[in-house]
Amino acid sequence: MTRPRAVILDVDGTLIDTNDAHAHAWMDVCRDFGYEVAFGEVRRMIGMGGDRVLPRLTGLSEESDLGKEIKERRGKVFRERYLPSCRPFPCARELLEQLRGDGMTLAVATSASSDDMAALLKAAGVDDLIEAKTSSSDADASKPAPDIVEAALENADAAPEDAVMLGDTPYDVAASNRAGVRCVALRCGGWDDDALKDAVAIYDDPADLLAHYEESPFGGGAARKAS
């Protein structure tokens, strides 16, 4: 197998350790508006966009005035209260530098808002390495729908068969597969191998993937790394 031409990147839980922080931000804001939600309930939804999380937690549409207010507040709470303490996963930048050095176009495909995406890429220390950026505002439906992955492919000027996605949730895997793109999954987002089973390969985190880079799909290999 050959190296892909483009890498479609998730950010939360893939490059930076933010999944728990997103869940806590949703809990805080829902509580402020009178909706009590459990951590485990919302944590399982992280990786989907707010258009899917909001109605599941509150019954509100993101198009409603209150829904818009909750989503806007959640983003602010996440960026101001939680993101400053979040850290990139080991070797996240080094992995992206390796991918770029091998001639691959790096395109972000995240269910985060454009404001969150900008803050996340800066906090992850990789904003200068990304050549194409796709957020929730660029797609009609968030993951696990394929829209964001398809938009990222267009931004990267790549065909599905010439790309590989890197993500950490079953929603990344499902969105990628529905777009016809192979997905490599990382366990660092908190999901187990059973949840990620439809990925073509699974690694612990960016450092683990970098250590096994040559036999990975990014290096032209196809080996699945078991735990």
Backbone as a ProteinNet text record, in pm:
[ID]
protein_1_A
[PRIMARY]
MTRPRAVILDVDGTLIDTNDAHAHAWMDVCRDFGYEVAFGEVRRMIGMGGDRVLPRLTGLSEESDLGKEIKERRGKVFRERYLPSCRPFPCARELLEQLRGDGMTLAVATSASSDDMAALLKAAGVDDLIEAKTSSSDADASKPAPDIVEAALENADAAPEDAVMLGDTPYDVAASNRAGVRCVALRCGGWDDDALKDAVAIYDDPADLLAHYEESPFGGGAARKAS
[TERTIARY]
83.6	0	87.5	35.7	107.8	58.7	138.6	98.5	-21.4	-111	-222.4	-172.9	-252.3	-220.8	-266.4	-372	-427.9	-460.4	-447.9	-486	-598.4	-713	-827.7	-819.5	-805	-774.7	-892.2	-925.9	-1005.8	-909.1	-962.3	-876.1	-901.4	-1024.1	-1057.9	-1037	-959.5	-938.6	-841.5	-799.3	-705.7	-569.8	-568.1	-444	-428.8	-540.9	-538.8	-641.5	-607.9	-687.7	-801.8	-911.6	-1020	-1156.6	-1169.1	-1303	-1373.3	-1302.5	-1363.6	-1400.1	-1315.3	-1340.5	-1467.9	-1488.6	-1611.8	-1733.9	-1723.9	-1836.4	-1866.7	-1763.5	-1784.8	-1845	-1804.6	-1861.4	-2009.8	-2048.5	-2190.8	-2266.6	-2210.2	-2276.3	-2296.7	-2192.8	-2200.5	-2310.9	-2312.7	-2407.3	-2549.1	-2565.4	-2699.5	-2753.8	-2669.5	-2712.3	-2753.2	-2677.2	-2709.9	-2848.5	-2890.1	-3019	-3128.2	-3096.4	-3197.5	-3208.2	-3107.6	-3107.8	-2997	-3034.4	-2935.7	-2896.5	-2770.9	-2722.9	-2605.1	-2592.9	-2483.6	-2360.7	-2243.4	-2118.7	-2112.9	-2144	-2135.5	-2226.7	-2343.2	-2438.7	-2382	-2329.5	-2278.6	-2142.8	-2062.7	-1928.5	-1937.9	-2039.6	-2056	-2091.3	-2137.1	-2177.3	-2065.6	-1957.8	-1850.3	-1786.7	-1776.5	-1733.3	-1840.5	-1965.2	-2073.5	-2077.4	-2146.7	-2158.6	-2267.2	-2266.6	-2368.4	-2509	-2522.2	-2655.4	-2718.3	-2635.1	-2684.8	-2686.9	-2586.3	-2576.6	-2686.6	-2708.3	-2804.9	-2944.5	-3006.6	-3141.2	-3145.5	-3037.7	-3036.6	-3033.2	-2967.6	-2955	-3070.3	-3128.7	-3227.2	-3361.2	-3365.7	-3487.1	-3503.8	-3406	-3412.1	-3344.6	-3395.5	-3330.7	-3222.5	-3114.8	-3011	-3058.5	-3171.4	-3226.3	-3313.9	-3352.6	-3434.8	-3349.9	-3413.9	-3340	-3264.8	-3331.3	-3265.5	-3154.3	-3179.5	-3076.5	-2951.8	-2969.7	-2856.3	-2780.6	-2855.6	-2791.6	-2710.4	-2764.7	-2693	-2565.9	-2576.1	-2458.1	-2349.9	-2389.9	-2291.9	-2225.8	-2304.3	-2250	-2156.3	-2195.3	-2110.3	-1972.8	-1970.1	-1842.6	-1755.5	-1816.4	-1741.9	-1689.7	-1774.1	-1731.4	-1616	-1627.2	-1519.7	-1389.4	-1392.7	-1269.8	-1207.9	-1292.1	-1238.5	-1211.4	-1295.5	-1285.6	-1202.3	-1207.5	-1146.1	-1027.3	-1035.1	-929	-790.3	-776.6	-641.6	-565.1	-636.5	-567.8	-552.5	-601.9	-591	-455.2	-401.5	-268.9	-271.6	-184.2	-173.4	-126.4	-165.4	-113.1	33.7	112.6	255.1	274.8	365.3	407.5	300.7	197.8	96	157.4	235.4	297.7	399.9	478.1	579.5	515.5	401	330.8	286.7	228.8	183.9	301.1	412.2	531.8	580.4	571.5	610.3	518	388.9	292.6	317.2	337.8	365.1	498	596.6	727.2	721.7	623.9	605.9	512.4	480.3	406.3	255.7	200.7	56.2	-4.7	-119.4	-195.7	-273.4	-265.4	-334.5	-460.8	-574.7	-704.3	-783	-822.4	-901.4	-1048.2	-1111.2	-1255.4	-1310.6	-1358.2	-1403.9	-1548.9	-1619.2	-1756.7	-1761.3	-1644.5	-1638.6	-1678.8	-1718.8	-1747.2	-1617.5	-1629.3	-1509.1	-1429.4	-1498.3	-1428.3	-1352.9	-1420.8	-1354.9	-1237.8	-1257.1	-1151.3	-1024.7	-1039.9	-923.9	-851	-927.9	-867.6	-801.4	-864.7	-811.5	-679.7	-674.7	-552.7	-436.8	-467.3	-363	-316.9	-412	-376.2	-299.3	-329.8	-259.5	-122	-94.6	35.7	57	-52.2	-39.7	-106.5	-153.8	-230.6	-152.4	-19.3	62.1	87.5	46.7	72.2	-48.4	-163.9	-287.8	-310.5	-332.9	-350	-496	-586	-729.3	-806.5	-904.1	-977.2	-1126.7	-1191.5	-1334.7	-1398.2	-1498.1	-1564.5	-1712.7	-1788.1	-1931.5	-2006.8	-1956.2	-2025.1	-2013.6	-1927.4	-1906.3	-1985.1	-2072.1	-2147	-2289.3	-2380.7	-2521.1	-2544.1	-2471.1	-2488.1	-2351.5	-2342.3	-2215	-2196.8	-2077.8	-2048.5	-2153.3	-2196.9	-2138.7	-2182	-2255	-2281.9	-2149	-2140.3	-2013.6	-1984.9	-2077.1	-2067.6	-1934.2	-1887.9	-1765.8	-1644.2	-1641.7	-1531.1	-1531.7	-1649.4	-1660.1	-1615.9	-1652.1	-1608.6	-1457.3	-1399.5	-1254.1	-1183.2	-1239.1	-1181.5	-1179.7	-1290.1	-1297.1	-1194.3	-1180.8	-1082.9	-940	-916.5	-783.1	-760.5	-865.2	-858.9	-812.8	-877.6	-839.6	-962.2	-943.7	-1048.2	-1050.6	-1166.4	-1174.2	-1068.1	-1040.8	-944.1	-800.2	-778	-643	-621.5	-716.1	-707.5	-722	-673.3	-694	-732	-831.6	-870.5	-805.6	-775.5	-724.4	-822.3	-882.2	-981.4	-976.2	-1068.8	-1064.5	-1199.5	-1307.1	-1439.4	-1505.7	-1606.1	-1680.4	-1751.5	-1775.8	-1839.5	-1742.5	-1613.8	-1513.1	-1506.5	-1504.9	-1494.1	-1614.3	-1733.6	-1855.4	-1860.1	-1828.9	-1831.2	-1731	-1613.3	-1509.2	-1550.4	-1597.6	-1638.1	-1752.7	-1846.4	-1959.6	-1915.2	-1802.6	-1747.7	-1653	-1635.5	-1547.3	-1400.4	-1370	-1232.5	-1192.7	-1075	-1024.2	-997.8	-1020.9	-999.3	-902.2	-802.5	-714.1	-762.4	-780.1	-835.5	-730.9	-746.9	-662	-745.6	-688.3	-759.6	-757.8	-674.7	-655.7	-780.7	-880.7	-1004.8	-1096.8	-1062.5	-1140.4	-1229.5	-1223.5	-1306.3	-1224	-1290.2	-1218.5	-1218.2	-1144.9	-1127.5	-1258.3	-1349.7	-1477.2	-1553.7	-1551.7	-1620.7	-1553.8	-1423.7	-1345.4	-1318.8	-1389	-1355.9	-1362.2	-1436.3	-1447.3	-1335.4	-1241.3	-1121.9	-1027.7	-943.3	-849.5	-729.1	-703.7	-594.3	-622.8	-573.8	-598.1	-464.9	-436.3	-315.2	-353.4	-259.8	-290.2	-308.8	-217	-214.7	-119.5	-101	-10	131.6	181.5	316.5	327.2	226.7	225.2	219.3	134.9	125.9	258.7	321.3	449.1	556	553	650.2	631.3	511.3	481.3	442	496.2	453.5	470.4	583	612.2	517.8	474	380.4	235.1	211	74.7	26.3	-103.5	-153.7	-90.1	-44	21.4	159.8	221	352.9	346.7	224.5	208.2	178.2	169.1	135.6	-12.3	-52.1	-194.6	-215	-111.8	-121.2	-212.5	-293.8	-373.4	-292.5	-277.4	-204.5	-302.2	-292.5	-380.1	-324.8	-410.3	-367.5	-280.8
-119.5	0	125.2	234.5	360.5	455.4	556.3	657	734.5	778.9	862.6	1000.3	1066.3	1203.7	1304.7	1269.1	1362.3	1289.1	1360.9	1309	1396.6	1334.7	1404.9	1389.5	1500.5	1497.4	1541.6	1458.8	1505.7	1576.9	1654.8	1728.8	1685.6	1704.9	1669.1	1520.3	1487.8	1348	1276.2	1342.7	1284.2	1350.5	1483.7	1559.4	1624.6	1652	1720.3	1655.5	1646.6	1573.2	1661.2	1667.1	1759.8	1694.2	1565.2	1505.3	1520	1495.6	1514.2	1661.3	1751.3	1894.2	1936.7	1885.3	1916.3	1866.9	1746.1	1691.9	1778.7	1823.4	1908.4	2042.8	2096.9	2223.8	2208.8	2098.5	2073.7	2060.8	1988.2	1971.6	2105.8	2189.1	2318.5	2405.2	2413.7	2502.7	2447.9	2318.1	2259.6	2286.7	2273.5	2300.1	2446.5	2536.3	2679.3	2709.9	2628.7	2651.4	2557.1	2484.9	2402.7	2260.6	2213	2075.2	1998	1898.6	1817.4	1698.1	1686.4	1574.1	1509.1	1378.7	1304.2	1307	1303	1306.4	1194	1071.2	957.1	970.8	1030.8	1048.7	1137.5	1251.5	1344.8	1301.5	1234.5	1191.7	1098.7	1012.7	919.2	990.4	1114.8	1190	1275.9	1292.8	1379.8	1318.4	1399.6	1353.2	1381.2	1389.6	1438.5	1591.1	1656.2	1800.3	1844.1	1974	2028.7	2014.2	2003.9	1986.6	1854.8	1757.6	1627.9	1619.2	1678	1668.8	1750.1	1872.8	1961.3	1900.7	1850.4	1795	1669.9	1591.9	1472.3	1507.2	1617.2	1657.3	1743.4	1822.4	1922.2	1912.4	1843	1840.7	1963.4	2052.1	2177	2162.9	2233.9	2241.8	2349	2328.1	2430.1	2556	2546.1	2662.2	2748	2695.6	2772.6	2880.2	2985.3	3093.4	3042.4	2959.5	2906.6	2809.8	2729	2636.6	2709.5	2816.9	2896.6	2956.9	3002.6	3062.4	2959.2	2838.8	2733.4	2694.4	2676.6	2637.8	2744.8	2870.7	2978.9	2984.3	2968.2	2969.5	2850.7	2734.6	2616.6	2638.5	2694	2719.5	2814.4	2918.1	3015	2951.5	2872.2	2804.2	2708.8	2633.3	2541.2	2616.6	2720.1	2791.5	2865.4	2921.5	3004	2925.4	2824.9	2755	2627.7	2559.2	2426.7	2416	2478.5	2461	2501.1	2607.5	2644.8	2534.5	2439	2331.1	2204.3	2204.5	2087.3	2085.9	1967.7	1954.9	1863.3	1890.2	1800.2	1662.3	1561.3	1428.3	1422.2	1336.5	1325.7	1299	1374.3	1357.7	1395.7	1468.6	1510.1	1597.2	1696.3	1782.9	1705.7	1621.7	1544.6	1453.4	1394.8	1309.5	1390.8	1507.1	1589.4	1638.9	1668.3	1707.5	1593.4	1470.4	1353.5	1338.1	1351.7	1339	1444.3	1567.6	1674.9	1652.2	1605.9	1579.5	1473.3	1383.1	1278.4	1322.9	1451.6	1507.3	1500.7	1468.2	1458.8	1593.5	1623.6	1742.7	1716.7	1807.3	1790.3	1874.4	1808.2	1876	1838.8	1937.4	1913.3	1893.2	1794.8	1771.9	1752.2	1859.3	1853.7	1897.4	1835.9	1876	2000.3	2050.1	2171.3	2293	2399.3	2525.2	2584.7	2682.4	2745	2814.6	2874.9	2939.3	2837.3	2726.1	2620.6	2562.5	2539.8	2481	2566.5	2696.1	2784.3	2777.4	2779.3	2773.2	2638.3	2531.2	2396.6	2376.5	2418.6	2400	2478.8	2597.2	2675.5	2607.4	2558.9	2491.7	2362.8	2296.5	2172.2	2198.6	2325.6	2361.2	2316	2306.8	2254.9	2344.9	2462.2	2546.1	2584.6	2595	2634.1	2519.6	2397.3	2281	2241.9	2299.1	2257.7	2338.2	2268.9	2336	2358.2	2280.6	2296.5	2273.1	2359	2353	2347.2	2244.6	2224.1	2206.4	2289.2	2283.7	2256.6	2261.2	2231.3	2327.4	2448.9	2546.8	2514.3	2419.6	2383.8	2261.2	2211	2088.8	2100	2034.9	2036.6	1951.7	1843.6	1751.9	1712	1698	1662.8	1511.7	1469.4	1327.1	1262.1	1141.3	1043.6	1056.3	1162.6	1186.8	1214.4	1184.8	1200.6	1342.3	1436.3	1569.4	1639.3	1638.4	1710.7	1646.8	1514.7	1445.7	1476.3	1477	1508.4	1651.3	1745.1	1884	1896	1820.4	1822.4	1765.8	1661.6	1606.3	1711.5	1783.9	1888.6	1997.3	2037.3	2139.4	2093.7	1963.9	1908	1867.3	1879.4	1840.5	1694.8	1608.7	1467	1378.4	1267.7	1167.5	1079.7	1018.7	935.2	826	763.5	653.5	701	831.6	886.5	947.4	927.6	988.2	883.3	917	837.8	935.7	899.2	983.6	934.5	1027.9	995.3	1051.1	963.8	1006.1	921.4	948.4	878.5	825.6	853.7	810.2	723.7	645.8	570.1	661.2	785.8	881.4	921.8	933.8	958.3	841.4	721.2	601.8	589.9	611.3	599.3	705.9	830.8	938.9	914.2	868.5	840.3	728.6	619.1	505.9	541.6	621.6	662.3	752.3	819.9	904.2	825.9	697	613.8	630.1	679.3	704.9	606.6	546.5	460	543.6	484	555.4	479.5	550	501	562.6	480.3	527.5	525.3	617.6	624.8	602.3	529.4	498.4	613.7	714.2	819.9	904.1	893.2	965.5	899.4	778.4	712.3	599.1	563.8	455.9	328.4	213	85.8	32	-78.9	-134.2	-182.9	-229.3	-275.4	-160.2	-44.4	72.7	122.7	96	145.1	36.5	-75.3	-194.5	-176.4	-77.8	-58.3	28.1	68.7	137.4	35.1	80	-12.3	-40.9	43.5	22.4	103.4	55	121.5	133.1	252.1	277.1	347.1	349.9	410	561	628.6	773.9	817.4	948.7	990.7	935.7	927.2	875.4	728.8	648.4	508	494.4	575.7	572.1	612.9	715.9	760.4	652.3	580.4	473.4	357.3	338.9	230.8	286.1	402.7	478.8	402.3	341.1	281.1	166.5	89.6	-19.3	24.2	150	202.1	239.4	263	307.4	437.8	522.2	645.9	621.4	512.4	478.3	385.8	352.6	262.6	120.3	93.7	-40.4	-55.2	-168.9	-193.4	-271.8	-278.9	-363.2	-300.3	-383.4	-339.6	-367.9	-268.3	-286.6	-316.9	-434.8	-474.7	-421.3	-419.7	-374.1	-481.6
0	0	0	-53.7	-58.4	49.7	76.6	173.9	120.3	208	162.7	119.4	36.7	-5.1	98.7	172.4	270.2	399.8	510.6	642.1	694.6	724.1	780.5	932.1	1002.1	1145.3	1231.8	1328.5	1440.7	1535.3	1628.5	1721.7	1866.2	1915.6	2053.9	2078.7	2182.3	2217	2126.2	2018.8	1922.9	1933.4	1928.4	1940.3	2077.2	2144	2273.1	2366.2	2493.1	2591.7	2644.5	2568.8	2600.8	2617.9	2597.3	2598.4	2732.6	2842.6	2974.5	2996.5	2950.1	2967	2894.9	2774.2	2701.8	2779.3	2835.6	2912.1	3033.5	3103.3	3221.1	3181.4	3066.2	3020.9	2992.2	2928.1	2903.9	3035.7	3132.2	3262.3	3331	3331.2	3398.8	3338.8	3207.4	3140.9	3150.6	3134.2	3149	3288.4	3388.9	3526.6	3542.8	3481.4	3490.3	3433	3335.4	3270.5	3322.9	3432	3496.2	3446.6	3373.8	3324.1	3396.4	3473	3543.4	3456	3423.3	3341.8	3411.7	3396.4	3457.6	3367.3	3430.6	3354.5	3251.8	3296.3	3205.8	3086.1	3107.3	2997.8	2888.4	2929.1	2828.5	2774.2	2857.3	2812.8	2692.7	2690.4	2577.8	2447.7	2457.5	2338.7	2281.3	2356.7	2310.7	2186.3	2083.8	1951.6	1848.7	1895.6	1812.1	1823.9	1730.7	1736.7	1831.9	1863.7	1952.6	1898.9	1765.1	1705.4	1747	1786.7	1832.3	1984.7	2050.1	2196.2	2264.1	2218.3	2282.6	2294.5	2186.6	2202.4	2288.2	2289.8	2373.5	2521.6	2555.2	2695.5	2744.1	2654.2	2697.7	2626.7	2513.7	2434	2346.7	2348.7	2272.4	2136.6	2038.9	1909.2	1913.6	1837.8	1832.9	1760.7	1691	1622.4	1713.1	1828.6	1922	1989	2036.1	2101.6	2223.6	2305.8	2424.8	2387	2284.2	2238.6	2192.4	2117.9	2071.9	2189.9	2289.8	2406.5	2484.2	2499.2	2571.2	2496.9	2365.7	2288.3	2294.2	2283.6	2289.2	2425.7	2531.9	2668.3	2690.1	2639.1	2656.4	2594.6	2473.2	2409.2	2489.8	2544.2	2624.5	2752.3	2818.6	2941.3	2912.4	2803.4	2768.7	2745.3	2663.6	2626.5	2745.1	2832.6	2941.4	3068.3	3097.4	3225.4	3216.6	3103.7	3095.4	2999.9	2884	2784.7	2834.3	2916.2	2959.7	3032.9	3092.4	3165.3	3081.1	2958.7	2871.8	2801.8	2781.6	2723.1	2599.8	2504	2388.7	2434	2360	2387.1	2344.9	2410.5	2375.9	2227.3	2168.8	2028.6	1925.9	1969.4	1872.2	1762.7	1801.6	1700.9	1617.2	1683.4	1610.5	1506.6	1540.1	1444.4	1323.5	1346.5	1234	1150.4	1215.2	1140.3	1052.3	1103.3	1023.8	903.3	924.7	815.8	708	750.8	654.3	583.1	658	598.3	491.3	502.1	401.5	289.5	286	174.2	183.3	300.3	314.6	351.4	294.3	329	456.7	552.4	680.4	680.2	696.9	694.8	819.2	896.4	1017.2	980.1	1044.1	1031.1	1170.8	1231.1	1369.7	1381.9	1476.7	1506.4	1594.2	1634	1716	1632.9	1702	1634.5	1581.5	1493.4	1438.5	1548.5	1646.3	1758.4	1842.3	1873.8	1950.1	1871.7	1740.7	1659.1	1661.9	1645	1646.2	1780.2	1889.4	2022.8	2048	2001.4	2021.1	1947.1	1821.7	1742.8	1802.3	1854.3	1919.4	2047.7	2128.3	2253.4	2228.3	2117	2082.3	2023.3	1991.1	1936.3	1794	1716.9	1580.1	1476.8	1517.6	1426	1301.4	1312.5	1198.3	1099.7	1138.4	1053.2	968.5	998.1	932.6	805.3	695	566.2	529.1	585.7	556.9	685.5	713	839.8	812.8	868	850.4	987.4	1018.9	1149.2	1129.4	1238.7	1232.7	1141.1	1124.5	1039.5	891.1	856.7	716.4	673.2	760.1	728.7	780.4	708.7	750.8	874.8	886.7	999.9	1053.5	1185	1247	1251.4	1294.7	1308.7	1400.5	1369.6	1276.8	1130.8	1092.8	951.5	880.2	752.6	680.1	633.2	655.1	594.7	620.1	744.8	779.1	713.9	708.5	642.3	493	432.5	290.1	261.1	350.6	333.4	348	440.5	458.6	336	277.5	154.1	44	32.1	-70.5	-43.5	82.7	118.4	91.8	108.1	85.3	-59.2	-143	-284	-297.4	-219.1	-217.6	-236.1	-304.3	-318.8	-194.3	-161.7	-40.9	-34.8	-149.3	-149.7	-130.1	-141.9	-125.2	12.6	103	236.1	345.3	463.1	584.5	694.9	773.5	886.5	1015	1104.1	1237.2	1339.1	1420	1518.1	1642.9	1735.8	1864.2	1911	1838.6	1883.3	1777.3	1816	1715.3	1616.1	1655.3	1563.9	1452.6	1485.6	1382.5	1284.9	1340.7	1257.3	1164.6	1219.3	1139.2	1030.3	1065.3	966.8	855.7	894	796	701	758.4	675.1	581.8	629.8	545.6	430.5	450.7	343.9	253.2	282.2	200.5	231.3	353	394.6	504.3	491.5	598.4	724.2	840.8	966.4	1056.1	1105.2	1210.3	1341.2	1443.3	1570.6	1681.2	1775.9	1894.2	2019	2114.7	2239.2	2338.7	2316.4	2416	2438.8	2352	2373.5	2473.4	2516.6	2620.6	2573	2445.5	2391.9	2379.4	2399.5	2392.1	2249.1	2231.2	2097	2036.2	2119.6	2065.8	2002.8	2066.9	2012.7	1885.5	1872.6	1758.4	1654.9	1664.8	1587.2	1436	1387.5	1243.2	1185.9	1270.1	1220.7	1156.5	1065.2	1000.2	1088.4	1187.4	1281.6	1407.2	1520.7	1648.9	1724	1776.1	1853.9	1984	2078	2207.8	2199	2131.4	2128	2016.4	1994.2	1887.8	1902.9	2025.2	2046.7	2003.3	2035.9	1997.1	1845.3	1781.7	1635.9	1573.4	1626	1571.1	1585.8	1698.2	1720.9	1623.9	1572.3	1477.8	1341.7	1311.4	1194.2	1063.1	1042.4	912.5	877.7	977.6	947.9	954.4	989.4	995.3	855.7	838.3	708.1	659.7	751.2	710.9	654.6	697	644.1	525	484.5	370.6	411.6	542.3	589.6	612.6	663.3	689.2	816.5	901.1	1019.4	1125.3	1187.9	1302.6	1428.6	1512.5	1637.5	1747.5	1806.2	1915.8	2046.8	2147.7	2280.3	2345.1
[MASK]
+++++++++++++++++++++++++++++++++++++++++++++++++++++++++++++++++++++++++++++++++++++++++++++++++++++++++++++++++++++++++++++++++++++++++++++++++++++++++++++++++++++++++++++++++++++++++++++++++++++++++++++++++++++++++++++++++++

